[in-house]
Amino acid sequence: MKLYQRTIRDLHQMLVDREISSVELTDAVLSQIDAVGDTTKAYLLVTRELALRQAQAADERLRANRDVRPLTGIPIALKDVLCVRDVVSTAGSKILRGFTPPYSATVVERLEGEGAVFLGKTNCDEFAMGSSNENSGYWPVRNPWSLDRVPGGSSGGSAAAVASGEAIAALGSDTGGSIRQPAALTGIVGLKPTYGRVSRYGLIAFASSLDQIGPMTRDVVDGALLLQAIAGHDPSDSTSSLRPVPDYLATLTDGVKGMRLGVPKEYFVAGMEPAVEQSIRDAIRLLEQQGASIEEVSLPHSDVALPAYYIIAPAEASSNLARYDGTRYGFQAGGGRNLIEEYMLTRQQGFGAEVKRRIMLGTYALSSGYYDAYYLQAQKVRTLIIEDFKQAFKKVDALLGATSPTAAFELGAKTQDPVAMYLNDIITIPANLGNVCGISVPCGLVDGLPIGLQVIAPGFGEAAALRVAYAFEAATQFHKARSPLMGAAA
Amino acid sequence: MSAIATRYEVVVGLEVHAQILTQSKMFCGCSTDYLTAPPNANTCPVCLGLPGSLPVINRRAVEATIRTALALNCEIPEFSKFDRKNYFYPDLPKGYQISQYDLPLSRNGHLEFDLNGEARRCGITRVHLEEDTGKLLHEGAIHEAQASLVNFNRAGVPLMEIVSEPDLRSADEAREYVMRLRAILQYIGVNHGDMESGQLRCDANVSLRPAGSAGLGTKVEVKNMNSFRAIHRAIEYEVERQTQVLESGGRLAQETRGWNDARGLTVSQRSKEYAEDYRYFPEPDLPPLDVSREWVAQIRAGLPELPAARRERFMTAFSLSPYDAALLTSSKTMAEFFEETVRLGAPAKTAANWILGDFSRLLNIDRKEIDDASIKPRHLQQLISLVDSGAITGKMAKQTFEAMYRAPDPGPALEAARGSTQISGDAELDRIVDQVIAENVKSVADFRAGKEQALKFLIGQGMKISRGRANPQRLDALLREKIQ
Amino acid sequence: MPEPESELSSRQVEHVARLARLGITPEEVTRYRDQLRNILHHIEALNRADTSKVPATAHPLEERNVMREDRREPSLPAEAALRNAPSREDSYFKVKAIQE
Ligand SMILES: [Zn+2]
């Protein structure tokens, strides 16, 4: 097996055993980026020199056996919404072209502390707004499983990088499904932690009450390792939780025997591909065979989650994106006769169509006379969705469903119809609004394209979500399937 | 003015912005010392609004706001939160200001003050907490300027907004309200009270309504008033202007007007018809505040004696007039100076006279505060005791005081006065009195004829001969004795 | 609850774009109007939920009173604060005149 095809856990062992060095490993992954990067377009920026410098430092650490951590020497990709000191960070937007933050996100600092190696900044939908990566301000990403298909979004670059061997693991961000959906569509594991589990400091904001950073990995163990490294309270993020972080590996292999797993009937939505539904039903049966008890549950307000999301997220975004005015950083149009005209030109030329659409939608929803009908109503619906989950989790330990109603679709298939695009997130959005956590784990191929099983656990129940996902993974081979671009595992 | 008095009632409400005295900014660790730092030196990702940065609440700013609210007799709700006020302006780095909208830290208070001996009370609608903006520097005059320069050192400095009810009925009342409010803020240590540098800023909502009516007239917001005098002049001007518009049958526009101090008038800035839609919504980056009763009690326990209470105490404990007590307590440092002087042994009335008289006169000329002066309470107390013991005359004391005030160290001037004590030897006084009688035959005769006034003249002559070193009481006694 | 206007007008789109400081061409006004109408039409589903007795959730977490002590931390070096500025003069950010 090629080095770039392996998992964090494998590679960690090899590094510790001095079978390989981090520089060798990093070289191998950089070579794979050279080989397929122009095909996937997964990266916006490859930080080759930084990576090699970090790899050398990691090797010294390994050689000295000084504070060797599970991620020491492991090459990781960072979604471009994460600020990295002195490295161009644009959130996939032209309006931040060339922006070089003077500071790093807390998660980036934590990974640096672990001795991880940063490969570069992965492409994404502009400001993480999208489900296909076609809203990138630079170029679309292609799915390593089928190059005429999207990798999902918005963390499509991170997903494609992991699925093509251009990274061992990656960080993504998930506001309405942006980690889980691309993970499902590229055959990898993606975990959206509970809001507050991971610091958002240095994450270029889309919707502040929903955004979470999470791991995108080859398997569940790697997901647990990466989450372990980034989770926990951060004094710089007032919304990060003070709850202690459990040892995710400790309970990972406990199995599902005796667990109660719920199947929300509302998650089998209209428009779901029959083959997807079949795979999910098979997965549920498999977990039942593993000793879990399965019961149907109801999340009655699932149908209003999508409309609530499409008020709350754009409203917060309209405010979060007000700072991009071309005066302190980023793109400045020039040519305006006065400041207000300059603002309008800069934002007209700097933002892409979807971002502008959402800014307008959010501005409208917050504007005088509409606030109560839209924003306030959406926040009340959010309460109902939180309540739905609370009721369900009184009966069961975790919920099961599809991650995405379909496998990856073709580029351009939904770009003309925003609403059709929004429907991609219909079964990932409730977890963001409901303040719970969710993981997508590969559960099959439909016409050669991967699909994902979503496991949703209560707020701060990441250990339970990982445990169920691991039990499923351990009983199946789906996660071992490799995209054609990554190459056969043999 | 008669038209105003009879036909219209003046209605004024004030919005006072007070920067809170903290070490660090409202939501980040940058220094609040924006007046002396080089441009943009006190900035960080948070107060520059860099992508990805997040705010963290400064506890001291919250407590200072509650402290202020308690001093203004406000209710402190048990739940409060921050909101975003969205608008675009180059001094506002995030495109929104973190402020408080529907659930401020406090509401429903009042401030009592005196105007010409009459008690007044102005309602306080709310005291809320927000962040200050950066500062713009215009290249050239604002209207011709091609560009502005932006300095974000002030961006994020904690700011309280104290909103009054429209309870003020004249420019005099408005000025008095702000003076009282300023004294309270200084007393409780939350603000320096400097209006010129913008640490304390005031906007006024001014309207007129027909006398006897309860409704509100068209409201004009007046900005840019940088001193008590400016507040007074601007409101007087605005009342006059609005009266003239109404008298001539015109209609007032609801608008914002800026006070131009040099020209002594208000100028329309923008019409409120195109009022910004601020799209307030709860700040998602900041969890709300549960303000427990224990917390409030703790803050209340830390409140010092407030001006009104201190004034009452000065009147009862020191038998001061209401007027003197009010003046002395209008500034915390002055009240403390007074109390310390008395504690050291000076008679209260004498100490008050010195502080409100010569001392205040000199301070006013120099635009200084009492704690900027080199004279400390012990100096004043010693000077007073020199006078009281008859060692120096009142006139000498005045000269000495001024000399002490001018010197970086008042000690030597005080010692000099002590050394050149009054003429107390009877022989020397005898000689002086004899000389006065010999040289002023007519006045001596007048006094003998019953003109008391003549004796005053003779005493004055004695003082002159002694170069002020004689004790006037003793001259008085000796002259009477020798003439009669 | 007031009924949200079902049909968004072009004037409203222009107003919203101005509030958001987004330059917008006449063609875009029409396009965004139609797209936003369609999205808002789907969002009307919000009204299906009975929220008459439901409080709003603005903050998903149970955390309260998250505060820092009033301590100074180092600011950015002046060059780091200004290095991304598209226009600057000395140590200031430079912007076009504000006049409207
Ligand atoms: Zn700062």
PDB file of N, CA, C and O in Angstrom, chain B residues 90 262 337:
ATOM      1  N   PRO B  90     -16.789  53.367   7.792  1.00  0.00           N
ATOM      2  CA  PRO B  90     -15.385  52.926   7.781  1.00  0.00           C
ATOM      3  C   PRO B  90     -14.733  52.835   9.164  1.00  0.00           C
ATOM      4  O   PRO B  90     -13.705  52.190   9.304  1.00  0.00           O
ATOM      5  N   ALA B 262     -17.967  76.937  16.712  1.00  0.00           N
ATOM      6  CA  ALA B 262     -17.336  78.184  16.276  1.00  0.00           C
ATOM      7  C   ALA B 262     -18.383  79.152  15.743  1.00  0.00           C
ATOM      8  O   ALA B 262     -18.363  80.346  16.036  1.00  0.00           O
ATOM      9  N   PHE B 337     -11.151  66.371  48.984  1.00  0.00           N
ATOM     10  CA  PHE B 337     -10.187  67.374  49.435  1.00  0.00           C
ATOM     11  C   PHE B 337     -10.742  68.095  50.662  1.00  0.00           C
ATOM     12  O   PHE B 337     -10.071  68.276  51.683  1.00  0.00           O
TER      13      PHE B 337
END
